[in-house]
Every structure is written in C-alpha cells, then in structure tokens.
Amino acid sequence: MNAILDEHQEYLALSGRFEKYASAIARTVKPGDVVADLGCGVGVLGLQCLQAGASHVYGIDHSGAIEIARETMRRAGLADRYSCLAGSTFTTQLPQPVDLIICDHVGFFGFDYGITEMLADGRKRFLKPGGEVMPRRIRLMLAGAEAMACRTRADFWESAAVPPEYHWLGEHGRNSRHRFGFSAADLCTASECIGEIDFRSDQPDLLSFSARLDVTRAARFDGLAGWFECELAPDVWMTNSPLDPDPIERPNAFLSAAEPFDVTSGDVIEVTIRIRRDADTIAWTIQPPGAAPRQKLSTWKSRVFGSLDLAATGDVAASLTPSGRALGTLLQMVDGQRSRTQIEEAMLASHATDFASAEQLREFVRRELARNARVDTPG
Ligand SMILES: C[S@@+](CC[C@H](N)C(=O)[O-])C[C@H]1O[C@@H](n2cnc3c(N)ncnc32)[C@H](O)[C@@H]1O
C-alpha cells in the first residue's frame, strides 16, 4: 500500500494541477450530473465532482488505489453516490450512461499516458449523446533543446557509469521517451504547436504531425522538448510549458536526437512525429540543417524483445512458467463458492514447490485474487 500512497501523494502534491481541475469541474458539472472518472486513483477528481453537485460518480481504477477511494467515500458519507469499480476502464461496464467523463492521463507530452485511447473508448461506451469529456483537447507543443542533462540521460547506457557489457543498450536509450523538466534557457528554437488532439471526436489509429522549428540561437541540438497545453473546460487551460508563467509542476518529454548537431540562429529544423493512438509507440524524425542525413528514431527501437514477445508472434510454441501454471490453477478455483482460505489451502497442496515459502504462495493468491476476482456483496 505504501507504493500506492507514494504515487498518489505525488499527484496530489503536484502544484497547480488540483486547482485547475477544481476550476474546470466547477464550470462543467451541473447539478444532478452522472460522472465517470477513468483511472480515478484515490478518487480526488470524483470527490470534486460530487462537491460541485454531481449526483453520482463511477470511479474506475485497476490499482489498489481504488480501495483508498472506497474507504474515503465511506468515511465521508458519500458511499451511496460514489461507486468504486476495480478493473481496467477498457473492460469495465457502467450501469448507466454518464454526462461527463473525466480523466487525468495527460502524461508529459499530453498523449503519452494513453489518454487518447482511453477517452475514445470511454466516449463510445459510457457517454450520453451530447455529454462532455474533460480534458476536451490537447495541443502538442515542441521546441529544440540544448541540455547537457538530457544528453547524459539519452546516452546513459554508453556512459562510463555503466559496465561496457551494457553499452549495446545505447541505441535503446536514445530511442526512449525521457522525462525532463526543461527551463526556457534550455530551448534553442521557437516553440511550435505541432497539432491538436480533440478528445470529443474520433481520432485515427496513427496520428501524424510535422513542424519546422526556427533556431533562435547557436547551440548543440540535443533533441526535442515536448509539452502540452490542455483544455480542461472552456477557458480553463492546464500546461506544463517551460515558457508559461503559471505551469503545473510536471516534467516535459524529451525525444533525443540520434546524434547531437550544431545549429545557428536562422536555421530551420524539420521534424515529424508519429504516434500510435494508444501511445504505445512514438516515432520521430529530425532533419538537421544542410546535407546531413535525416535522423529516424522510435520508441519501438527502445524495446528489448524476449522469448515472450516471440511467443506472441504465434510462430513459436510457448509453455507456462511455474507461476503461470499456478495462476491457471488459481483462476479455475475462483468459482463463487470457495473462500480465499480454501483456495490458499488447495494451492498449498498442489503448488507448494513452485514458491520459496508458504507465505509467498499465500501472497501470490491474495495479489491475483485482488487483481482478477471480486466479492459480490448483496445490494
Ligand atoms: C495519473 S493517476 C491519476 C489518479 C487520479 N485521477 C488523480 O487525478 O489524482 C492515474 C491512475 O489511473 C490508473 N489507470 C491507468 N490506466 C488504467 C486503466 N486502463 N484502467 C483503470 N485504471 C487505470 C492508475 O492505476 C492510476 O491510479
């Protein structure tokens, strides 16, 4: 539970964010509205909606944070107006359509925590015709960056701090999306809005953007700084822009150049960015000035594929690991009849040798039951 508290403490401590959502919620929620909070965590945004007059909130979260939301609403006397649904937003069903879908998955670059896919699914399955989504849209912002700390991060796997045996991961590091808190002084081009994602309308599977970045000073071009401007409600914008006087305190995204290069004021750097709607893959190209070849990078190239990925292609036969076998047995025992204690005892009888200790096996049963099973309480 400590890890969950730590995570949500971070979200709550993020200066600026809570106030922006409060202001957007106050403007959007109408008395009697029904709201779905996708990835509700401990439930803070849904709580704000209830306080703003919503009649009911459905909070959905696949982590243990949902239990904190449940207990908080019970203590606050709001349990009859806040339903906690443990599980993925993509598989959860709601008993009624909602007036508003709310979500805080804007990540560092605006789309990189999967909000586009999550809101598209929620809008299709949960929202009343004419209902609202929050955020409404994001503008994706980009600038060139010269920042030694970013370079160091991108090249980390080839650095002296890392044993040479791991230096083959250098390419993987440069093809990763990093998080970094840029300041205005780190930027060496003007910023550009490369495009907008409107969560109120359907989006293609692949989003493609291009931009021309005007270099404003001589610099060593290390890569791209990306951030978002996000419209939560009409006239309520939230941004993590290094150029904004009142940003929320969230880092930006850094997309590295394959190879840093020198630029001078007046140069133009051509950039393309392609994003899968589920944010699983981001691909970017950077065209340095002059005749230098275009640099092509992608988070796809940051992945290290293992036997499991190969199994997923369907070309090779896969077999279960000991914990996979144990999980198979465990799930078959969840039949609405057996108690957790009975399942633990049965698992100890059949799978004790797959775990280092009986306590580890019990912990495995508890964790997997919390993840995959539910207790049906009357009413
Ligand atoms: C950034 S936190 C935000 C929590 C809360 N909404 C807030 O504003 O403080 C995102 C939460 O979404 C949950 N989450 C992420 N993807 C999810 C999914 N597909 N289904 C359900 N929960 C999800 C995580 O477990 C986490 O608690």
CSV table of C-alpha atoms and ligand atoms in Angstrom, one decimal:
chain,number,residue,atom,x,y,z
A,1,MET,CA,0.0,0.0,0.0
A,2,ASN,CA,2.9,2.3,0.7
A,3,ALA,CA,3.9,2.4,-3.0
A,4,ILE,CA,0.3,3.4,-3.9
A,5,LEU,CA,0.3,6.2,-1.2
A,6,ASP,CA,3.6,7.4,-2.5
A,7,GLU,CA,2.3,7.5,-6.1
A,8,HIS,CA,-0.8,9.4,-5.2
A,9,GLN,CA,0.9,11.7,-2.8
A,10,GLU,CA,3.0,12.8,-5.9
A,11,TYR,CA,-0.1,13.5,-7.9
A,12,LEU,CA,-1.7,15.5,-5.1
A,13,ALA,CA,1.4,17.4,-4.3
A,14,LEU,CA,1.8,18.5,-8.0
A,15,SER,CA,1.5,22.2,-7.7
A,16,GLY,CA,-1.2,23.7,-9.8
A,17,ARG,CA,-3.0,20.6,-11.2
A,18,PHE,CA,-5.6,20.2,-8.5
A,19,GLU,CA,-6.7,23.8,-8.7
A,20,LYS,CA,-7.0,23.7,-12.5
A,21,TYR,CA,-9.3,20.6,-12.3
A,22,ALA,CA,-11.3,22.2,-9.5
A,23,SER,CA,-11.9,25.2,-11.6
A,24,ALA,CA,-12.8,23.2,-14.7
A,25,ILE,CA,-15.1,20.9,-12.7
A,26,ALA,CA,-16.9,23.9,-11.1
A,27,ARG,CA,-17.6,25.2,-14.6
A,28,THR,CA,-18.6,21.9,-16.2
A,29,VAL,CA,-20.5,19.8,-13.7
A,30,LYS,CA,-24.3,20.6,-13.5
A,31,PRO,CA,-26.5,19.6,-10.6
A,32,GLY,CA,-27.5,16.0,-10.9
A,33,ASP,CA,-24.8,15.0,-13.5
A,34,VAL,CA,-23.6,11.5,-13.5
A,35,VAL,CA,-19.8,11.3,-14.0
A,36,ALA,CA,-17.3,8.6,-14.9
A,37,ASP,CA,-13.7,9.1,-13.6
A,38,LEU,CA,-11.3,7.0,-15.7
A,39,GLY,CA,-8.2,6.0,-13.7
A,40,CYS,CA,-9.7,7.6,-10.6
A,41,GLY,CA,-6.8,6.6,-8.3
A,42,VAL,CA,-7.8,7.6,-4.8
A,43,GLY,CA,-10.9,9.4,-6.1
A,44,VAL,CA,-10.0,13.1,-5.7
A,45,LEU,CA,-11.4,14.3,-9.0
A,46,GLY,CA,-14.7,12.4,-8.5
A,47,LEU,CA,-14.9,13.9,-5.0
A,48,GLN,CA,-14.6,17.4,-6.5
A,49,CYS,CA,-17.4,16.5,-8.9
A,50,LEU,CA,-19.7,15.4,-6.1
A,51,GLN,CA,-18.9,18.6,-4.2
A,52,ALA,CA,-19.8,20.5,-7.4
A,53,GLY,CA,-23.3,18.9,-7.5
A,54,ALA,CA,-22.9,15.6,-9.4
A,55,SER,CA,-25.5,13.1,-8.3
A,56,HIS,CA,-23.3,10.1,-8.8
A,57,VAL,CA,-19.7,9.3,-9.7
A,58,TYR,CA,-18.3,6.0,-11.1
A,59,GLY,CA,-14.6,5.8,-10.2
A,60,ILE,CA,-12.7,3.1,-12.2
A,61,ASP,CA,-9.1,2.1,-11.4
A,62,HIS,CA,-7.2,-1.1,-11.8
A,63,SER,CA,-4.8,-0.5,-8.9
A,64,GLY,CA,-5.1,-0.9,-5.2
A,65,ALA,CA,-5.8,2.9,-5.0
A,66,ILE,CA,-9.5,2.1,-5.7
A,67,GLU,CA,-9.7,0.7,-2.1
A,68,ILE,CA,-8.5,4.1,-0.8
A,69,ALA,CA,-11.2,5.7,-2.8
A,70,ARG,CA,-13.8,3.3,-1.5
A,71,GLU,CA,-12.8,3.8,2.2
A,72,THR,CA,-12.6,7.6,1.7
A,73,MET,CA,-16.1,7.8,0.3
A,74,ARG,CA,-17.4,5.6,3.0
A,75,ARG,CA,-15.9,7.8,5.7
A,76,ALA,CA,-17.1,10.9,4.0
A,77,GLY,CA,-20.7,9.5,3.9
A,78,LEU,CA,-20.6,9.5,0.1
A,79,ALA,CA,-20.6,5.8,-0.5
A,80,ASP,CA,-24.1,5.8,-1.9
A,81,ARG,CA,-23.1,8.5,-4.5
A,82,TYR,CA,-19.7,7.1,-5.4
A,83,SER,CA,-19.3,3.6,-7.0
A,84,CYS,CA,-15.8,2.2,-6.9
A,85,LEU,CA,-15.2,-0.2,-9.9
A,86,ALA,CA,-11.9,-2.2,-9.6
A,87,GLY,CA,-10.5,-3.1,-13.0
A,88,SER,CA,-9.5,-1.7,-16.4
A,89,THR,CA,-11.5,1.1,-17.9
A,90,PHE,CA,-11.4,-0.8,-21.2
A,91,THR,CA,-13.3,-3.8,-19.8
A,92,THR,CA,-15.5,-2.2,-17.1
A,93,GLN,CA,-19.2,-1.8,-17.9
A,94,LEU,CA,-21.3,1.0,-16.3
A,95,PRO,CA,-24.9,0.5,-15.3
A,96,GLN,CA,-26.0,3.8,-16.9
A,97,PRO,CA,-24.6,6.4,-19.4
A,98,VAL,CA,-22.9,9.4,-17.9
A,99,ASP,CA,-23.0,13.2,-18.6
A,100,LEU,CA,-19.3,13.7,-18.1
A,101,ILE,CA,-16.1,11.6,-18.4
A,102,ILE,CA,-13.1,12.9,-16.5
A,103,CYS,CA,-9.6,11.7,-16.7
A,104,ASP,CA,-6.1,12.8,-15.8
A,105,HIS,CA,-3.8,10.9,-18.1
A,106,VAL,CA,-2.1,13.7,-20.0
A,107,GLY,CA,1.4,12.5,-19.2
A,108,PHE,CA,4.4,14.7,-20.1
A,109,PHE,CA,3.7,15.3,-23.8
A,110,GLY,CA,-0.1,15.3,-23.5
A,111,PHE,CA,-0.8,11.9,-25.1
A,112,ASP,CA,1.9,9.7,-23.7
A,113,TYR,CA,0.0,8.1,-20.9
A,114,GLY,CA,-2.7,6.7,-23.3
A,115,ILE,CA,-5.4,9.3,-22.8
A,116,THR,CA,-6.4,9.3,-26.4
A,117,GLU,CA,-7.3,5.7,-26.5
A,118,MET,CA,-8.9,5.7,-23.0
A,119,LEU,CA,-11.2,8.7,-23.7
A,120,ALA,CA,-12.1,7.3,-27.2
A,121,ASP,CA,-13.2,4.0,-25.6
A,122,GLY,CA,-15.0,5.8,-22.7
A,123,ARG,CA,-16.8,8.2,-25.0
A,124,LYS,CA,-18.0,5.3,-27.1
A,125,ARG,CA,-19.2,3.1,-24.3
A,126,PHE,CA,-20.1,5.4,-21.4
A,127,LEU,CA,-21.1,8.8,-22.6
A,128,LYS,CA,-24.7,10.1,-23.2
A,129,PRO,CA,-25.2,11.8,-26.5
A,130,GLY,CA,-24.1,15.4,-26.0
A,131,GLY,CA,-22.1,14.6,-22.9
A,132,GLU,CA,-18.8,16.2,-22.0
A,133,VAL,CA,-15.2,15.0,-21.7
A,134,MET,CA,-12.6,16.5,-19.6
A,135,PRO,CA,-10.0,17.3,-20.9
A,136,ARG,CA,-11.6,18.4,-24.1
A,137,ARG,CA,-8.4,18.6,-26.3
A,138,ILE,CA,-4.7,19.0,-26.1
A,139,ARG,CA,-2.3,21.0,-28.1
A,140,LEU,CA,1.1,19.3,-28.6
A,141,MET,CA,4.0,21.7,-28.3
A,142,LEU,CA,7.5,21.2,-29.4
A,143,ALA,CA,10.9,23.0,-29.4
A,144,GLY,CA,14.5,22.1,-30.0
A,145,ALA,CA,16.6,21.7,-26.9
A,146,GLU,CA,20.2,22.1,-25.9
A,147,ALA,CA,20.5,20.5,-22.4
A,148,MET,CA,23.6,18.5,-21.3
A,149,ALA,CA,21.5,16.7,-18.6
A,150,CYS,CA,19.2,15.3,-21.4
A,151,ARG,CA,22.1,14.3,-23.5
A,152,THR,CA,23.6,12.5,-20.5
A,153,ARG,CA,20.3,10.7,-19.9
A,154,ALA,CA,19.8,9.7,-23.5
A,155,ASP,CA,23.4,8.4,-23.7
A,156,PHE,CA,23.4,6.9,-20.2
A,157,TRP,CA,23.8,3.3,-21.3
A,158,GLU,CA,27.0,4.0,-23.2
A,159,SER,CA,28.5,6.1,-20.3
A,160,ALA,CA,31.4,5.3,-18.1
A,161,ALA,CA,29.0,4.7,-15.2
A,162,VAL,CA,27.7,1.6,-16.9
A,163,PRO,CA,29.8,-1.6,-17.4
A,164,PRO,CA,30.9,-1.9,-21.1
A,165,GLU,CA,28.9,-5.1,-21.4
A,166,TYR,CA,25.7,-3.0,-21.3
A,167,HIS,CA,26.8,-0.4,-23.9
A,168,TRP,CA,24.8,-2.2,-26.6
A,169,LEU,CA,21.8,-0.5,-24.9
A,170,GLY,CA,22.9,3.0,-26.1
A,171,GLU,CA,20.6,2.9,-29.1
A,172,HIS,CA,17.7,1.8,-26.9
A,173,GLY,CA,18.4,4.8,-24.6
A,174,ARG,CA,18.3,7.3,-27.4
A,175,ASN,CA,15.1,5.8,-28.8
A,176,SER,CA,13.3,6.1,-25.5
A,177,ARG,CA,11.0,8.9,-24.5
A,178,HIS,CA,12.6,10.5,-21.4
A,179,ARG,CA,11.0,12.9,-18.9
A,180,PHE,CA,12.8,16.1,-18.1
A,181,GLY,CA,11.9,19.4,-16.6
A,182,PHE,CA,13.0,22.0,-19.2
A,183,SER,CA,13.6,25.6,-18.5
A,184,ALA,CA,13.2,28.4,-21.2
A,185,ALA,CA,17.0,28.6,-21.2
A,186,ASP,CA,17.3,25.0,-22.5
A,187,LEU,CA,15.3,25.8,-25.6
A,188,CYS,CA,17.3,26.7,-28.8
A,189,THR,CA,14.3,27.1,-31.2
A,190,ALA,CA,11.0,28.9,-31.1
A,191,SER,CA,8.2,26.7,-29.9
A,192,GLU,CA,5.6,25.3,-32.3
A,193,CYS,CA,2.2,23.8,-31.8
A,194,ILE,CA,2.6,20.7,-34.0
A,195,GLY,CA,-1.0,19.7,-33.8
A,196,GLU,CA,-4.1,19.1,-31.7
A,197,ILE,CA,-5.9,16.0,-30.4
A,198,ASP,CA,-9.6,16.7,-29.9
A,199,PHE,CA,-10.9,14.1,-27.4
A,200,ARG,CA,-14.5,15.0,-28.4
A,201,SER,CA,-14.2,13.4,-31.9
A,202,ASP,CA,-12.8,10.2,-33.3
A,203,GLN,CA,-9.1,10.0,-33.9
A,204,PRO,CA,-7.2,7.9,-36.4
A,205,ASP,CA,-5.1,4.9,-35.2
A,206,LEU,CA,-2.0,6.7,-36.2
A,207,LEU,CA,-1.6,10.4,-35.6
A,208,SER,CA,1.0,12.2,-37.7
A,209,PHE,CA,2.4,15.7,-37.2
A,210,SER,CA,5.2,17.7,-38.7
A,211,ALA,CA,6.8,21.0,-37.8
A,212,ARG,CA,9.6,23.4,-38.9
A,213,LEU,CA,11.5,24.7,-35.8
A,214,ASP,CA,13.2,28.1,-36.2
A,215,VAL,CA,16.6,28.1,-34.5
A,216,THR,CA,16.9,31.2,-32.3
A,217,ARG,CA,20.5,30.9,-31.1
A,218,ALA,CA,23.7,29.0,-31.8
A,219,ALA,CA,23.5,25.7,-29.9
A,220,ARG,CA,24.3,22.0,-29.9
A,221,PHE,CA,20.9,20.5,-30.8
A,222,ASP,CA,20.4,17.6,-28.4
A,223,GLY,CA,16.8,16.7,-29.2
A,224,LEU,CA,13.2,17.7,-28.8
A,225,ALA,CA,11.4,19.1,-25.8
A,226,GLY,CA,7.7,18.3,-25.9
A,227,TRP,CA,4.9,19.5,-23.6
A,228,PHE,CA,1.1,20.0,-23.7
A,229,GLU,CA,-1.5,22.7,-23.5
A,230,CYS,CA,-4.6,21.0,-22.4
A,231,GLU,CA,-8.1,22.5,-22.4
A,232,LEU,CA,-10.0,21.1,-19.4
A,233,ALA,CA,-13.1,23.2,-19.8
A,234,PRO,CA,-13.8,26.4,-21.9
A,235,ASP,CA,-11.3,29.0,-20.8
A,236,VAL,CA,-9.5,26.6,-18.3
A,237,TRP,CA,-6.2,25.5,-19.7
A,238,MET,CA,-3.5,23.4,-18.0
A,239,THR,CA,0.0,23.3,-19.3
A,240,ASN,CA,3.5,22.1,-18.2
A,241,SER,CA,5.1,24.6,-20.6
A,242,PRO,CA,8.6,25.7,-19.7
A,243,LEU,CA,7.6,29.1,-21.2
A,244,ASP,CA,4.4,29.6,-19.3
A,245,PRO,CA,4.3,31.8,-16.2
A,246,ASP,CA,1.9,29.5,-14.4
A,247,PRO,CA,2.6,25.9,-15.4
A,248,ILE,CA,1.7,22.8,-13.4
A,249,GLU,CA,4.7,21.3,-11.9
A,250,ARG,CA,5.0,18.3,-14.2
A,251,PRO,CA,8.1,17.4,-16.3
A,252,ASN,CA,8.2,17.6,-20.1
A,253,ALA,CA,9.0,14.9,-22.6
A,254,PHE,CA,12.5,14.7,-24.2
A,255,LEU,CA,12.9,12.9,-27.5
A,256,SER,CA,16.6,12.6,-28.2
A,257,ALA,CA,18.5,13.3,-31.5
A,258,ALA,CA,20.3,10.2,-32.7
A,259,GLU,CA,23.4,12.3,-32.8
A,260,PRO,CA,23.6,15.9,-31.5
A,261,PHE,CA,24.5,18.5,-34.1
A,262,ASP,CA,25.4,22.2,-34.2
A,263,VAL,CA,22.8,24.8,-35.2
A,264,THR,CA,22.9,28.5,-35.6
A,265,SER,CA,20.3,31.3,-35.5
A,266,GLY,CA,18.2,31.3,-38.6
A,267,ASP,CA,18.5,27.5,-39.3
A,268,VAL,CA,15.3,25.6,-39.7
A,269,ILE,CA,15.0,22.0,-38.3
A,270,GLU,CA,12.3,19.9,-39.9
A,271,VAL,CA,10.6,17.4,-37.6
A,272,THR,CA,8.0,14.8,-37.9
A,273,ILE,CA,6.2,12.9,-35.1
A,274,ARG,CA,4.0,9.9,-35.4
A,275,ILE,CA,2.1,8.5,-32.5
A,276,ARG,CA,0.0,5.4,-32.2
A,277,ARG,CA,-3.3,6.3,-30.7
A,278,ASP,CA,-2.7,4.0,-27.7
A,279,ALA,CA,0.6,5.9,-27.2
A,280,ASP,CA,2.4,2.5,-27.3
A,281,THR,CA,4.9,3.8,-30.0
A,282,ILE,CA,6.2,7.2,-30.8
A,283,ALA,CA,8.3,7.7,-33.9
A,284,TRP,CA,10.2,10.9,-34.7
A,285,THR,CA,12.5,12.2,-37.4
A,286,ILE,CA,14.8,15.2,-37.2
A,287,GLN,CA,16.3,16.8,-40.3
A,288,PRO,CA,19.5,18.7,-39.3
A,289,PRO,CA,20.3,21.8,-41.5
A,290,GLY,CA,22.4,21.2,-44.6
A,291,ALA,CA,23.1,17.9,-46.2
A,292,ALA,CA,23.2,15.8,-43.0
A,293,PRO,CA,21.0,12.7,-43.2
A,294,ARG,CA,17.6,12.7,-41.5
A,295,GLN,CA,17.7,11.1,-38.1
A,296,LYS,CA,15.0,8.5,-37.5
A,297,LEU,CA,14.1,7.3,-34.0
A,298,SER,CA,11.3,5.4,-32.4
A,299,THR,CA,10.3,4.0,-29.0
A,300,TRP,CA,9.9,0.7,-30.9
A,301,LYS,CA,13.7,0.6,-31.1
A,302,SER,CA,14.0,1.1,-27.3
A,303,ARG,CA,12.4,-2.3,-26.7
A,304,VAL,CA,14.3,-5.4,-25.8
A,305,PHE,CA,12.4,-8.4,-27.1
A,306,GLY,CA,12.4,-11.6,-25.3
A,307,SER,CA,11.0,-15.1,-25.7
A,308,LEU,CA,7.6,-13.9,-24.6
A,309,ASP,CA,7.4,-11.4,-27.5
A,310,LEU,CA,8.4,-14.1,-29.9
A,311,ALA,CA,5.7,-16.3,-28.5
A,312,ALA,CA,3.2,-13.5,-29.2
A,313,THR,CA,4.0,-13.7,-32.9
A,314,GLY,CA,2.5,-17.2,-32.9
A,315,ASP,CA,5.5,-18.7,-34.7
A,316,VAL,CA,6.9,-20.5,-31.7
A,317,ALA,CA,5.4,-22.8,-29.2
A,318,ALA,CA,5.0,-21.3,-25.7
A,319,SER,CA,4.8,-23.2,-22.4
A,320,LEU,CA,3.8,-21.9,-19.0
A,321,THR,CA,6.2,-20.8,-16.3
A,322,PRO,CA,5.6,-22.2,-12.8
A,323,SER,CA,3.8,-19.1,-11.7
A,324,GLY,CA,1.8,-19.2,-15.0
A,325,ARG,CA,0.7,-22.8,-14.1
A,326,ALA,CA,-0.1,-21.7,-10.5
A,327,LEU,CA,-2.2,-18.8,-11.9
A,328,GLY,CA,-4.1,-21.2,-14.2
A,329,THR,CA,-4.9,-23.4,-11.3
A,330,LEU,CA,-5.8,-20.5,-9.1
A,331,LEU,CA,-8.2,-18.9,-11.5
A,332,GLN,CA,-10.1,-22.1,-12.1
A,333,MET,CA,-10.7,-22.3,-8.3
A,334,VAL,CA,-12.5,-18.9,-8.3
A,335,ASP,CA,-16.0,-20.2,-8.8
A,336,GLY,CA,-18.1,-18.1,-6.4
A,337,GLN,CA,-18.1,-21.0,-3.9
A,338,ARG,CA,-14.6,-21.3,-2.4
A,339,SER,CA,-13.3,-18.8,0.1
A,340,ARG,CA,-9.8,-17.3,-0.1
A,341,THR,CA,-8.7,-19.5,2.7
A,342,GLN,CA,-9.9,-22.6,1.0
A,343,ILE,CA,-8.2,-21.6,-2.2
A,344,GLU,CA,-4.9,-20.9,-0.4
A,345,GLU,CA,-5.1,-24.4,1.2
A,346,ALA,CA,-5.8,-26.1,-2.1
A,347,MET,CA,-2.9,-24.1,-3.8
A,348,LEU,CA,-0.6,-25.1,-1.0
A,349,ALA,CA,-1.5,-28.8,-1.6
A,350,SER,CA,-0.8,-28.6,-5.4
A,351,HIS,CA,1.8,-25.8,-5.9
A,352,ALA,CA,3.9,-25.5,-2.8
A,353,THR,CA,7.1,-26.4,-4.7
A,354,ASP,CA,6.6,-23.6,-7.1
A,355,PHE,CA,7.1,-21.0,-4.4
A,356,ALA,CA,10.0,-20.3,-2.0
A,357,SER,CA,7.7,-20.4,1.0
A,358,ALA,CA,4.1,-20.9,2.0
A,359,GLU,CA,3.9,-17.2,2.8
A,360,GLN,CA,5.0,-16.3,-0.7
A,361,LEU,CA,2.3,-18.6,-2.1
A,362,ARG,CA,-0.3,-17.0,0.1
A,363,GLU,CA,0.8,-13.6,-1.0
A,364,PHE,CA,0.6,-14.7,-4.7
A,365,VAL,CA,-3.0,-15.9,-4.1
A,366,ARG,CA,-4.0,-12.6,-2.4
A,367,ARG,CA,-2.5,-10.5,-5.1
A,368,GLU,CA,-4.0,-12.4,-8.0
A,369,LEU,CA,-7.4,-12.6,-6.3
A,370,ALA,CA,-7.3,-8.8,-5.8
A,371,ARG,CA,-6.5,-8.4,-9.5
A,372,ASN,CA,-8.8,-10.9,-11.1
A,373,ALA,CA,-11.7,-11.7,-8.7
A,374,ARG,CA,-14.4,-9.8,-6.9
A,375,VAL,CA,-16.6,-10.4,-3.9
A,376,ASP,CA,-20.3,-10.0,-4.8
A,377,THR,CA,-21.9,-8.2,-1.9
A,378,PRO,CA,-25.7,-8.1,-1.8
A,379,GLY,CA,-27.2,-4.7,-2.9
B,1,LIG,C1,-2.2,9.7,-13.0
B,1,LIG,S1,-3.1,8.7,-11.9
B,1,LIG,C2,-4.4,9.8,-11.6
B,1,LIG,C3,-5.2,9.5,-10.4
B,1,LIG,C4,-6.4,10.4,-10.1
B,1,LIG,N1,-7.3,10.5,-11.3
B,1,LIG,C5,-5.9,11.8,-9.8
B,1,LIG,O1,-6.2,12.7,-10.6
B,1,LIG,O2,-5.2,12.0,-8.8
B,1,LIG,C6,-3.7,7.5,-13.0
B,1,LIG,C7,-4.5,6.4,-12.4
B,1,LIG,O3,-5.1,5.6,-13.4
B,1,LIG,C8,-5.0,4.2,-13.2
B,1,LIG,N2,-5.0,3.6,-14.5
B,1,LIG,C9,-4.2,3.7,-15.5
B,1,LIG,N3,-4.6,3.1,-16.6
B,1,LIG,C10,-5.8,2.5,-16.2
B,1,LIG,C11,-6.8,1.7,-16.9
B,1,LIG,N4,-6.7,1.3,-18.2
B,1,LIG,N5,-7.9,1.3,-16.2
B,1,LIG,C12,-8.0,1.6,-14.9
B,1,LIG,N6,-7.2,2.4,-14.2
B,1,LIG,C13,-6.1,2.8,-14.9
B,1,LIG,C14,-3.7,4.1,-12.4
B,1,LIG,O4,-3.8,2.9,-11.6
B,1,LIG,C15,-3.7,5.4,-11.6
B,1,LIG,O5,-4.2,5.2,-10.3
